[in-house]
Short mmCIF file of C-alpha atoms and ligand atoms in Angstrom, two decimals:
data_model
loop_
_atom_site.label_atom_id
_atom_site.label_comp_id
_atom_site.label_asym_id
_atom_site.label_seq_id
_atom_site.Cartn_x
_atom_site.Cartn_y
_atom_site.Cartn_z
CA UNK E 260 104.45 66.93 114.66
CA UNK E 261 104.28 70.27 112.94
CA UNK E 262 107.65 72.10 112.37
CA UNK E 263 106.65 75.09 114.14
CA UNK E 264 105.50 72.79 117.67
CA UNK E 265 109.36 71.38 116.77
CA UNK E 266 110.39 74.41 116.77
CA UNK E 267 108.66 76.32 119.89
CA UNK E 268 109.51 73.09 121.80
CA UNK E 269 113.16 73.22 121.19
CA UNK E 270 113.37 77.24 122.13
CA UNK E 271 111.16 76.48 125.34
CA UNK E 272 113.77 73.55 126.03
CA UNK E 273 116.83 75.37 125.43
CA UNK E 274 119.35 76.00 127.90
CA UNK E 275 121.25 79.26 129.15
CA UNK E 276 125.14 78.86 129.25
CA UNK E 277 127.70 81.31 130.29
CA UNK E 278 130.24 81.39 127.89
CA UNK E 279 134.23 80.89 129.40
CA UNK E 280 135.85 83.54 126.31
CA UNK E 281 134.98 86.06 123.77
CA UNK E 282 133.28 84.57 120.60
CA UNK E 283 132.42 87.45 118.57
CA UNK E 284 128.67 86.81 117.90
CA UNK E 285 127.88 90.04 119.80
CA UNK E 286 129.19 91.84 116.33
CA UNK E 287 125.82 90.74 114.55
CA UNK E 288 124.23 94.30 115.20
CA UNK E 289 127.67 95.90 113.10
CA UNK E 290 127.17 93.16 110.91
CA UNK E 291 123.66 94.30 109.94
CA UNK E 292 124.67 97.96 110.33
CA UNK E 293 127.60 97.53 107.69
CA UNK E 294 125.39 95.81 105.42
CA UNK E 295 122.45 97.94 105.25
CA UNK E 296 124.80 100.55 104.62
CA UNK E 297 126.16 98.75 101.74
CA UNK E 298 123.35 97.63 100.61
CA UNK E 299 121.90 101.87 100.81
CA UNK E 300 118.16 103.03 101.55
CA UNK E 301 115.02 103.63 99.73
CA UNK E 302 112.19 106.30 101.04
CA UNK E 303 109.15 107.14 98.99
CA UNK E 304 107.58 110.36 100.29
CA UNK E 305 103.69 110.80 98.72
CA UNK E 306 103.25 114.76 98.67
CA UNK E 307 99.40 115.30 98.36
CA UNK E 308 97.93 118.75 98.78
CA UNK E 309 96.07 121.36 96.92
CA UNK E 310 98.00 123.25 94.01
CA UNK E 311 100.55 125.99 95.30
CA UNK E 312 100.49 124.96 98.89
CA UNK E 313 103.84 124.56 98.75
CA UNK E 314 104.64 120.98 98.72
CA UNK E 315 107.73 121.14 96.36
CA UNK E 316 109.14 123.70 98.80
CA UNK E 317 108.78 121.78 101.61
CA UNK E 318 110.30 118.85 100.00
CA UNK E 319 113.39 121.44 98.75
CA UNK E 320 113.98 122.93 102.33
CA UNK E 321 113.59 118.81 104.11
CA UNK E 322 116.54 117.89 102.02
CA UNK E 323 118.12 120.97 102.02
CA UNK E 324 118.64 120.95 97.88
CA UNK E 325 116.59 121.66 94.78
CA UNK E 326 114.69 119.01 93.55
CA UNK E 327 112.21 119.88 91.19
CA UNK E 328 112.47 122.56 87.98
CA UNK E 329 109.29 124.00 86.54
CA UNK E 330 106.16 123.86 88.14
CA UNK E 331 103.76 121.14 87.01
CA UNK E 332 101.06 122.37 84.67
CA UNK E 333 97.88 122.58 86.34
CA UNK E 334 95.23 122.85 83.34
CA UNK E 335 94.83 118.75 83.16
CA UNK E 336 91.40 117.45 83.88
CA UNK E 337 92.04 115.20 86.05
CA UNK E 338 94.98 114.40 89.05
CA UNK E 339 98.03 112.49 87.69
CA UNK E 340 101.20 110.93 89.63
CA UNK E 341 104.26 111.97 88.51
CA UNK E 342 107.36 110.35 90.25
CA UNK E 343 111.01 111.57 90.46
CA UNK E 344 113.99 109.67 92.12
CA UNK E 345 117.19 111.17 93.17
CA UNK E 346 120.21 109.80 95.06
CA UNK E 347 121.02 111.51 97.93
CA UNK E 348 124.67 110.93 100.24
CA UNK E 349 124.77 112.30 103.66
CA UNK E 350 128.25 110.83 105.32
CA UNK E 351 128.73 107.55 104.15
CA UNK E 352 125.18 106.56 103.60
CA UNK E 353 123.17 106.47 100.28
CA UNK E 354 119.53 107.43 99.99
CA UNK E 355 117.63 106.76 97.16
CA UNK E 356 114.72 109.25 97.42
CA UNK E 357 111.69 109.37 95.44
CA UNK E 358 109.16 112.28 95.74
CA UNK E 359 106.08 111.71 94.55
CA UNK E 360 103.46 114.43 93.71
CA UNK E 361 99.67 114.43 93.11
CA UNK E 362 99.65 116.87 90.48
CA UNK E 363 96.67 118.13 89.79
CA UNK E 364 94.97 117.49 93.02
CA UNK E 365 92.06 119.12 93.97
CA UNK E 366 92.16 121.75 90.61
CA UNK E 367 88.94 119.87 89.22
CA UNK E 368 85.10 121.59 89.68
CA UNK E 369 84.10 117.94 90.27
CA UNK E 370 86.30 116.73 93.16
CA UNK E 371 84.90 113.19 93.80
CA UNK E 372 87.71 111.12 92.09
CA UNK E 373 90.44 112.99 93.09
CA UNK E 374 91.80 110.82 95.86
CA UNK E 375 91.35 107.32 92.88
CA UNK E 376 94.66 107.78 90.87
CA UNK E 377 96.49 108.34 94.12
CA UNK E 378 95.29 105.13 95.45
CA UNK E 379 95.27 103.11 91.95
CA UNK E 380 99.07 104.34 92.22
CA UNK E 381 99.62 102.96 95.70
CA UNK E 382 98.24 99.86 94.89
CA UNK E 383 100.38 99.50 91.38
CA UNK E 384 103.18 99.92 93.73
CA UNK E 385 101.88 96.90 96.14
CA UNK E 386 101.10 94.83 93.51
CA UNK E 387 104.95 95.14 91.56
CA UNK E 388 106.33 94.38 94.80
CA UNK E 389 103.93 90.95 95.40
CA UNK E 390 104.60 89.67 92.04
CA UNK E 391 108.09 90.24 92.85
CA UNK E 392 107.65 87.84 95.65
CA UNK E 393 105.74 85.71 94.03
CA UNK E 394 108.49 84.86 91.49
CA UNK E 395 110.41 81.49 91.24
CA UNK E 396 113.30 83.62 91.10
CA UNK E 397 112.90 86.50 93.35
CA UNK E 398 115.32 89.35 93.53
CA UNK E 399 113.96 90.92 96.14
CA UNK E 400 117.85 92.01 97.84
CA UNK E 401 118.35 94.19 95.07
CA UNK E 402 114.70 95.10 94.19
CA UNK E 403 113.55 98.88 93.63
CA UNK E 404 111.40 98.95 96.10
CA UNK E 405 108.30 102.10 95.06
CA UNK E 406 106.48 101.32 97.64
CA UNK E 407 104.69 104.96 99.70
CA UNK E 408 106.36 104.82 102.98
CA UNK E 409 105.28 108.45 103.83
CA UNK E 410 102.31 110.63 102.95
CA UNK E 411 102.74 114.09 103.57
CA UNK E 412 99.28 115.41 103.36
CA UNK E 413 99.14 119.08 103.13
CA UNK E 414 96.34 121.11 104.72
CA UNK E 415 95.58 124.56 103.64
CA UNK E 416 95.53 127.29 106.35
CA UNK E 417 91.79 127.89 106.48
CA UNK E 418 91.42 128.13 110.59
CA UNK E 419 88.32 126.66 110.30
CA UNK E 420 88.01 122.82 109.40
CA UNK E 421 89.26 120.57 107.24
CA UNK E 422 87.88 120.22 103.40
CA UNK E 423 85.68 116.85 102.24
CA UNK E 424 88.33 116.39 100.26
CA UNK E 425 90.97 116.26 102.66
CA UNK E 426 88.92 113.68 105.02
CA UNK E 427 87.41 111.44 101.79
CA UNK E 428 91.16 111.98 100.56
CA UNK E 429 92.75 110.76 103.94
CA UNK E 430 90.28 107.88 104.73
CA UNK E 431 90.60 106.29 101.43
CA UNK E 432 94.59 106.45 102.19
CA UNK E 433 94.47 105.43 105.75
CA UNK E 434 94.62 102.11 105.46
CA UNK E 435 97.29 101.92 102.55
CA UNK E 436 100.09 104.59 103.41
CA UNK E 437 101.33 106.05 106.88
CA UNK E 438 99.38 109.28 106.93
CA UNK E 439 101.19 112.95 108.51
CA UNK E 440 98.92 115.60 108.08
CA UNK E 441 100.95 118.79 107.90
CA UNK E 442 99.27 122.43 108.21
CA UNK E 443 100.86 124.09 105.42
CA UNK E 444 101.90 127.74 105.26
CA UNK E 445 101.56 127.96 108.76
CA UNK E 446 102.88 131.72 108.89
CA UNK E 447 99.76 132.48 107.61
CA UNK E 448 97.66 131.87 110.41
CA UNK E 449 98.55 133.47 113.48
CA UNK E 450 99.51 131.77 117.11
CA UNK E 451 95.72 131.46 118.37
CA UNK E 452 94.09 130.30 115.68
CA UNK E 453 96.88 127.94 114.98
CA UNK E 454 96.30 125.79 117.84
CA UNK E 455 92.30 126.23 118.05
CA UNK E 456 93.03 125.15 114.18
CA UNK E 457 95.23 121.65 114.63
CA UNK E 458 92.45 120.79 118.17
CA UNK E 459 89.82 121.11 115.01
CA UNK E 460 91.65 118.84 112.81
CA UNK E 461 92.72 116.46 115.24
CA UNK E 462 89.04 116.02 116.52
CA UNK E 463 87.19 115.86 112.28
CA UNK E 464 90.07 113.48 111.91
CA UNK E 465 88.80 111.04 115.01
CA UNK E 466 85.22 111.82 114.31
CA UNK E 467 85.83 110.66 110.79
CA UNK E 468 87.54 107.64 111.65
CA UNK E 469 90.58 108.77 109.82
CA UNK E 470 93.70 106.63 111.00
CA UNK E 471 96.83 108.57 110.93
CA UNK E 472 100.52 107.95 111.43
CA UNK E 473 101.17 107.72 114.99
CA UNK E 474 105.17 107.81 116.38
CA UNK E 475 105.78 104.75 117.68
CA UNK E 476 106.15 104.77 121.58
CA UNK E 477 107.05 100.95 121.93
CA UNK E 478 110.78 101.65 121.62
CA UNK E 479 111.77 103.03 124.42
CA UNK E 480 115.00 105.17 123.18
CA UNK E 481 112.25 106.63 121.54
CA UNK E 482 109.44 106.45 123.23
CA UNK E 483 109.55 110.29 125.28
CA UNK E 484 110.26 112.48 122.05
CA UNK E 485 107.84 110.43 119.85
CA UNK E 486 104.75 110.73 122.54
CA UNK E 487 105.19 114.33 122.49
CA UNK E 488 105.52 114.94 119.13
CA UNK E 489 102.17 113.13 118.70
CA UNK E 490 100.63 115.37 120.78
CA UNK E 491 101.70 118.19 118.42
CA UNK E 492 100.00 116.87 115.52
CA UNK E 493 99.40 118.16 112.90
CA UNK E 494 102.84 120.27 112.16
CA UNK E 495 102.17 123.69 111.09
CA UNK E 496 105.02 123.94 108.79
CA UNK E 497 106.90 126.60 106.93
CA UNK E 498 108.53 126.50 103.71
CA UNK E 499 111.52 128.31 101.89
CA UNK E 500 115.41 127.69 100.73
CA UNK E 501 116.11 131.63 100.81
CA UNK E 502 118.83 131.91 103.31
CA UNK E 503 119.24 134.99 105.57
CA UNK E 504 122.09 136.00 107.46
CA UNK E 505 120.45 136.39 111.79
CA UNK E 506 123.11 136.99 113.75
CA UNK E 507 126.15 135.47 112.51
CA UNK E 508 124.29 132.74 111.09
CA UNK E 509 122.55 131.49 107.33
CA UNK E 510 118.93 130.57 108.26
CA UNK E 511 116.77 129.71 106.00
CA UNK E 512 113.36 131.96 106.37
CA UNK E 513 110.63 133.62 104.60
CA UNK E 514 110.83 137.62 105.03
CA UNK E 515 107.79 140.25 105.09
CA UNK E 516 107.81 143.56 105.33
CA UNK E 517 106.58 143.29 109.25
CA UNK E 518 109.43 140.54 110.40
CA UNK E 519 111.10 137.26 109.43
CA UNK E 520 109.78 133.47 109.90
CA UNK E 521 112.52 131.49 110.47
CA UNK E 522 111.84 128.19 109.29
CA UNK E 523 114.17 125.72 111.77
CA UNK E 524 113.00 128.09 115.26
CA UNK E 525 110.30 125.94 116.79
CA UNK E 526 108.55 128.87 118.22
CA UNK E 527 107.69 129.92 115.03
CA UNK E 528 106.70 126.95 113.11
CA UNK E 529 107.29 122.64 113.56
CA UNK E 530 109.31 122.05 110.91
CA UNK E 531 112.16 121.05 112.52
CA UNK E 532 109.77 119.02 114.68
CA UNK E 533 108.50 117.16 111.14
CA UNK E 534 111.93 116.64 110.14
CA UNK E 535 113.32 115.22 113.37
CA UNK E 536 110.26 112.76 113.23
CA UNK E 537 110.46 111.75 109.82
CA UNK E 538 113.91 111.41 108.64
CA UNK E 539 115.79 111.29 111.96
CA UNK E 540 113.57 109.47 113.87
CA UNK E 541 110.97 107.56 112.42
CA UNK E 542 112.63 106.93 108.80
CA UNK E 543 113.06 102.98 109.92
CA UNK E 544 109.77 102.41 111.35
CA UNK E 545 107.67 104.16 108.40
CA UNK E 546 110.08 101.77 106.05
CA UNK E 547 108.91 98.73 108.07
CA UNK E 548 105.45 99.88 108.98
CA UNK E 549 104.59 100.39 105.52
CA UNK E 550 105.73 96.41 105.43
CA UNK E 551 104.22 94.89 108.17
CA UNK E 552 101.29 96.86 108.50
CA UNK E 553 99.91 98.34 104.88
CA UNK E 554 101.44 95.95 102.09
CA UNK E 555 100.40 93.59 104.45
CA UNK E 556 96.67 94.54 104.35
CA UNK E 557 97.21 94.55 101.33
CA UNK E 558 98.92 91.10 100.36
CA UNK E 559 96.08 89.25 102.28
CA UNK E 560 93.19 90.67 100.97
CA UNK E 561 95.06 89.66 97.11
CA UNK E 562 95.81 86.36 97.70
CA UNK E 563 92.22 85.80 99.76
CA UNK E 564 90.89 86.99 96.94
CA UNK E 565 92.68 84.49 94.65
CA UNK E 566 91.35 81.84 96.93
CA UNK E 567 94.50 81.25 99.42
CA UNK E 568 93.69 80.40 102.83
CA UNK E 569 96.01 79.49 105.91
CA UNK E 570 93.19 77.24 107.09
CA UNK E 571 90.69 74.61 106.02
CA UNK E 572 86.37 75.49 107.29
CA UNK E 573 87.94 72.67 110.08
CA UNK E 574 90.49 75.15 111.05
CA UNK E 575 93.22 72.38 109.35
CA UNK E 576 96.47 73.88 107.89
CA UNK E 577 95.91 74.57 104.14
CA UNK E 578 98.61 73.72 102.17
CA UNK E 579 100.03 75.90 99.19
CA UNK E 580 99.83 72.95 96.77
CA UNK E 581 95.84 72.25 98.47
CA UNK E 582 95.23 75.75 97.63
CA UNK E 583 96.60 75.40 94.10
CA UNK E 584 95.07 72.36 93.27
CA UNK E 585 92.06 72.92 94.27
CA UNK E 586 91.54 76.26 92.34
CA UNK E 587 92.89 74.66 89.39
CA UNK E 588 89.90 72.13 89.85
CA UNK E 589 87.60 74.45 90.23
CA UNK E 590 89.36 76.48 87.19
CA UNK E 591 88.88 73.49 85.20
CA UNK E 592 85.25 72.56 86.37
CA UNK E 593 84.42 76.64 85.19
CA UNK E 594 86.15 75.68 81.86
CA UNK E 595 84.58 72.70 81.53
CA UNK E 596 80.88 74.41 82.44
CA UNK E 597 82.37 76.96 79.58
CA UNK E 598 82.88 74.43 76.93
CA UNK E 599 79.77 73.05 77.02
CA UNK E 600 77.74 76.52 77.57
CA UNK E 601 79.70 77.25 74.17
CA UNK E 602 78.78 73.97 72.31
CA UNK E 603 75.11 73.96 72.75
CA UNK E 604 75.26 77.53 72.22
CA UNK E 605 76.84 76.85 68.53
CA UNK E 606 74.59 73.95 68.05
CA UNK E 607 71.34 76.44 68.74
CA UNK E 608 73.02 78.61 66.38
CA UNK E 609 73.96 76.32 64.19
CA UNK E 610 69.93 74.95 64.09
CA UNK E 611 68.93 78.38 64.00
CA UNK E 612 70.99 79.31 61.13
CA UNK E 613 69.34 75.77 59.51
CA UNK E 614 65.96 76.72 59.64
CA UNK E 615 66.59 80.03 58.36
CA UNK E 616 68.19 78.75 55.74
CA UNK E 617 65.56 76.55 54.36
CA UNK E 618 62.69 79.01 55.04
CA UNK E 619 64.37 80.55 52.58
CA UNK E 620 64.94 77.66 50.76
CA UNK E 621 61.40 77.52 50.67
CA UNK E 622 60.47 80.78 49.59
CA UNK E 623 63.05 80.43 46.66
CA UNK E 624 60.63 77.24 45.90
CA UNK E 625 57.60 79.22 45.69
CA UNK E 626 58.85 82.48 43.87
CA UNK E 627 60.33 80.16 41.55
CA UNK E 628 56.66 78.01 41.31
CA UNK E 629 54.57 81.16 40.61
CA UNK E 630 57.03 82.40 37.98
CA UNK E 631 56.71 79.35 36.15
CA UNK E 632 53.55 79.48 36.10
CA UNK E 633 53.21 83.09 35.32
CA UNK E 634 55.40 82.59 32.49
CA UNK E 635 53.68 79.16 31.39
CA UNK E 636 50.20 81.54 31.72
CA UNK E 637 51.79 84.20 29.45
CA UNK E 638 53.13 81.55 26.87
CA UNK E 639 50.08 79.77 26.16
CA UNK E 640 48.69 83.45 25.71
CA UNK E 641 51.57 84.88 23.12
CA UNK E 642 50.76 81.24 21.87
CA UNK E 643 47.02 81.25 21.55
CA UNK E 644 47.58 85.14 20.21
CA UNK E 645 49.76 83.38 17.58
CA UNK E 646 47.30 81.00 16.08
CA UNK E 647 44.59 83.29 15.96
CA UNK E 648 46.99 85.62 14.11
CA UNK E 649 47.97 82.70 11.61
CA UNK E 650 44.45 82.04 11.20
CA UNK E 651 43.57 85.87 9.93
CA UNK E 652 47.00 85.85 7.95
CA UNK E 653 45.60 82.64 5.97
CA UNK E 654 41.83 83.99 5.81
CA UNK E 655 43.87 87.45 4.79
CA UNK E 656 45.98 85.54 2.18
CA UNK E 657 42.99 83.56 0.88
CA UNK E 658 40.74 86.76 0.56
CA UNK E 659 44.71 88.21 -1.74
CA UNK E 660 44.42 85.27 -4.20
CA UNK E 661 40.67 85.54 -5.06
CA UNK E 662 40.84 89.05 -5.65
CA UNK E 663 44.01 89.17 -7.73
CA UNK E 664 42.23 85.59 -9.74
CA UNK E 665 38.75 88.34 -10.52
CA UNK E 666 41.11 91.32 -11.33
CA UNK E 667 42.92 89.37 -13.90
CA UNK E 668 39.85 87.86 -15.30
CA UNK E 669 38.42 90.89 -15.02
CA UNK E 670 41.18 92.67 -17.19
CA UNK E 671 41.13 89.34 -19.58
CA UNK E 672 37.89 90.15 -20.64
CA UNK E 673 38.40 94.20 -20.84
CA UNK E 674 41.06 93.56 -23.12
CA UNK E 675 38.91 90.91 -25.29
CA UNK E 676 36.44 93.58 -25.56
CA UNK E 677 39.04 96.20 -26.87
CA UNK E 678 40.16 94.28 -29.72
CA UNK E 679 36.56 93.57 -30.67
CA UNK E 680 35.98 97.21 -30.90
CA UNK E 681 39.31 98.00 -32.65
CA UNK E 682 38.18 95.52 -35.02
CA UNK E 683 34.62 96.96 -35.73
CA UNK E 684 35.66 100.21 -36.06
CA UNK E 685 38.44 99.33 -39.11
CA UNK E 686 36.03 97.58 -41.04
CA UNK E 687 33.50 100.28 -40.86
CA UNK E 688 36.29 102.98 -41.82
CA UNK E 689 37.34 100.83 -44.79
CA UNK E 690 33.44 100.97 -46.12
P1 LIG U 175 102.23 122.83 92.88
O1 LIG U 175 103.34 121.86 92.66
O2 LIG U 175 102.01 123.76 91.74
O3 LIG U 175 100.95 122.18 93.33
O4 LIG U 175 102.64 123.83 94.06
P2 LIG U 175 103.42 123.43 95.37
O5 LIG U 175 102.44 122.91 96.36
O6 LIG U 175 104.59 122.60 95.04
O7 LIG U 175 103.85 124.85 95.89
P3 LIG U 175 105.27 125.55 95.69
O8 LIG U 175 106.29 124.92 96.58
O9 LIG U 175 105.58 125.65 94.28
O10 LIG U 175 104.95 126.96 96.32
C1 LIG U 175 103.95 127.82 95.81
C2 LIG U 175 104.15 129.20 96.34
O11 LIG U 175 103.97 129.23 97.74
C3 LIG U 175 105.55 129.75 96.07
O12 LIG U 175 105.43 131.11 95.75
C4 LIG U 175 106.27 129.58 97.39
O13 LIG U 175 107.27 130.55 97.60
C5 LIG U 175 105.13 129.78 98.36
N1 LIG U 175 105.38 129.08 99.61
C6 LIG U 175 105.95 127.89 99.77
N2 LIG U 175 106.00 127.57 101.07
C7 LIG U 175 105.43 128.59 101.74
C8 LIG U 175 105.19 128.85 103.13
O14 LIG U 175 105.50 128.05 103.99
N3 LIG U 175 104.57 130.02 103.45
C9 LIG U 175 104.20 130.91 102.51
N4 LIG U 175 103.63 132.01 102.93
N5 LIG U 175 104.43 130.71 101.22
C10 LIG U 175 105.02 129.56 100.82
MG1 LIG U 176 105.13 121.55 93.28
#
């Protein structure tokens, strides 16, 4: 029998007992309290709005401090996340806030991949937190959690509808972060309008299939203030940390030279309403929706997609080890298919690389063949050349001798003759 039938069975089986005395187990909800408190919070709040909408305010007049020093730069080309953490003490419990901005967003001329760095960010957050939990040796008591409990997503005071950016923005988020859409700079848009304005966004929101953040009504403490706040989405909020003395009172409020808005009076603006609902109120259950619901999503479509399954195709039980060993077949099989894809493919090349080789092998064969001939050709030439030359050097040399042989006869007898005529001539002068 499975553990979990074991289990059910003994619950359904179990017995109800009064108990004769005090035993103390009744302290388990302190218990928790004290430790949680020990232990101290984490909230991640995901500002995303148009530049200058007045996000950083908001954030500044929530928490009643000043968070942020120079405005971001807004001359990047495309959105970037930049994160800041702060620890925050309001009686005896510790906050650790981090505000995270989408700087950048929406300052492009090209607007369609605006919303992907604030999801790729969501996701990096998801994904730190699984492999956390994935360890052997999870720390996940004392772990920083970054996970976006909150989106804030800021709407500019048009009157008329919302931007495609805001509803491609919101319905790539939906399903990743709890979603409160806030009307932003709401004392800019007067009473009428305002209203006509949030019935607007409410219905391009539906129409678009854009899930929001709704207060939870199952709790019933709860349940009255949370089902009429939902009705007053989305808050039209006002901004500002200037304090003004009304009455005998600081108040913090934006002044004009017609009037004053006072930023915590609820008939001129809901942000007292937003920050009732999501630090007061709702804190807790955007913590643990942002568990249950989106990491959640988020964790099952990761490991599904690394091949875990809870069940075999016969709807068996599929265990962890199954799971692993059966992906590490099939991890081996694909290595296997690899190895040999890669051997023939170096055996082709290896062939290939062969006959290349001696084609040119061969052609080194026949330039070498026709310049031994060529030069064999031009030898027997120089060599025929040669002998012909030797031949008319001989004839030449033959030709020398018999000419010199006459010339000395010939000056042999000249000489002969000379004498003979010396000779006559003395004996006719001595007559
Ligand atoms: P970036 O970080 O640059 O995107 O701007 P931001 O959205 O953080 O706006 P920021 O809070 O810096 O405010 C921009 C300007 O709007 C400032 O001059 C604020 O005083 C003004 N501002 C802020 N909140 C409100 C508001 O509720 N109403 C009006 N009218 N002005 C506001
Ligand atoms: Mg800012």
């Amino acid at each position: 029998m499975a553990a979990a039938d074991v289990a059910r069975q003994m619950t359904e089986g179990a017995r109800n007992l009064s108990l004769s005395g005090h035993v103390g187990f009744d302290s388990m909800p302190d218990q928790l309290v004290n430790k949680s408190v020990c232990q101290g919070f984490c909230f991640n709040i995901l500002c995303v709005g148009e530049t200058g909408l007045g996000k950083s305010t908001l954030m500044d007049t929530l928490f009643n401090t000043r968070f942020e020093g120079d405005p971001a730069a807004h001359n990047q080309p495309g959105v970037h996340i930049k994160s800041n953490s702060y620890e925050l003490q309001e009686s005896s419990v510790c906050l650790k806030l981090s505000i995270i901005n989408s700087v950048g967003f929406g300052d492009q001329i090209n607007k369609e991949e605006s919303y992907k760095s604030i999801v790729e960010f969501i996701d990096t957050q998801f994904e730190a937190y699984l492999q956390e939990e994935l360890k052997i040796k999870r720390t996940l008591h004392n772990y920083h959690d970054s996970r976006i409990h909150v989106c804030l997503y800021f709407i500019a005071p048009t009157g008329h509808s919302l931007k495609s950016l805001d509803l491609v923005t919101m319905k790539k988020l939906d399903s990743k972060v709890n979603i409160i859409p806030i009307i932003a700079k709401a004392d800019s848009i007067s009473k009428n309008e305002l209203q006509k304005f949030k019935i607007k966004i409410m219905s391009e929101l539906v129409s678009n299939g854009v899930q929001i953040y709704q207060f939870p009504t199952d709790d019933e403490t709860v349940a009255e203030i949370n089902g009429t706040m939902n009705a007053h989405l989305p808050f039209a909020v006002v901004g500002s940390t200037e304090e003004i003395k009304i009455g005998n009172k600081m108040m913090k409020a934006r002044q004009y030279p017609w009037g004053t808005v006072q930023v915590e009076n609820e008939n001129h603006c809901d942000f007292v309403k937003l920050r009732e609902m999501l630090i007061r109120v709702n804190m807790e259950d955007l913590r643990e929706q942002t568990h249950a619901r989106h990491y959640e999503l988020y964790r099952r479509c990761k490991l599904e997609e690394m091949g875990f399954k809870d069940t075999d195709p016969d709807n068996k039980p599929f265990s962890l080890q199954e799971t692993y060993e059966a992906k590490r077949n099939e991890f081996l099989g694909e290595l296997q298919k690899k190895e040999e894809e890669m051997r023939q493919m170096f055996v082709m090349r290896v062939k290939e690389k062969e006959s290349e080789l001696k084609e040119a092998e061969k052609e080194l064969h026949d330039k070498f063949d026709r310049l031994k001939k060529l030069h064999q050709d031009e030898k027997k030439k120089l060599e025929d050349k040669k002998k012909s030359l030797d031949d008319e050097i001989n004839a030449f040399k033959q030709r020398k001798t018999a000419a010199e042989l006459l010339q000395s006869q010939a000056q042999q007898s000249g000489s002969q003759q000379t004498l003979k005529r010396e000779k006559e001539r003395k004996n006719s002068g001595f007559l």
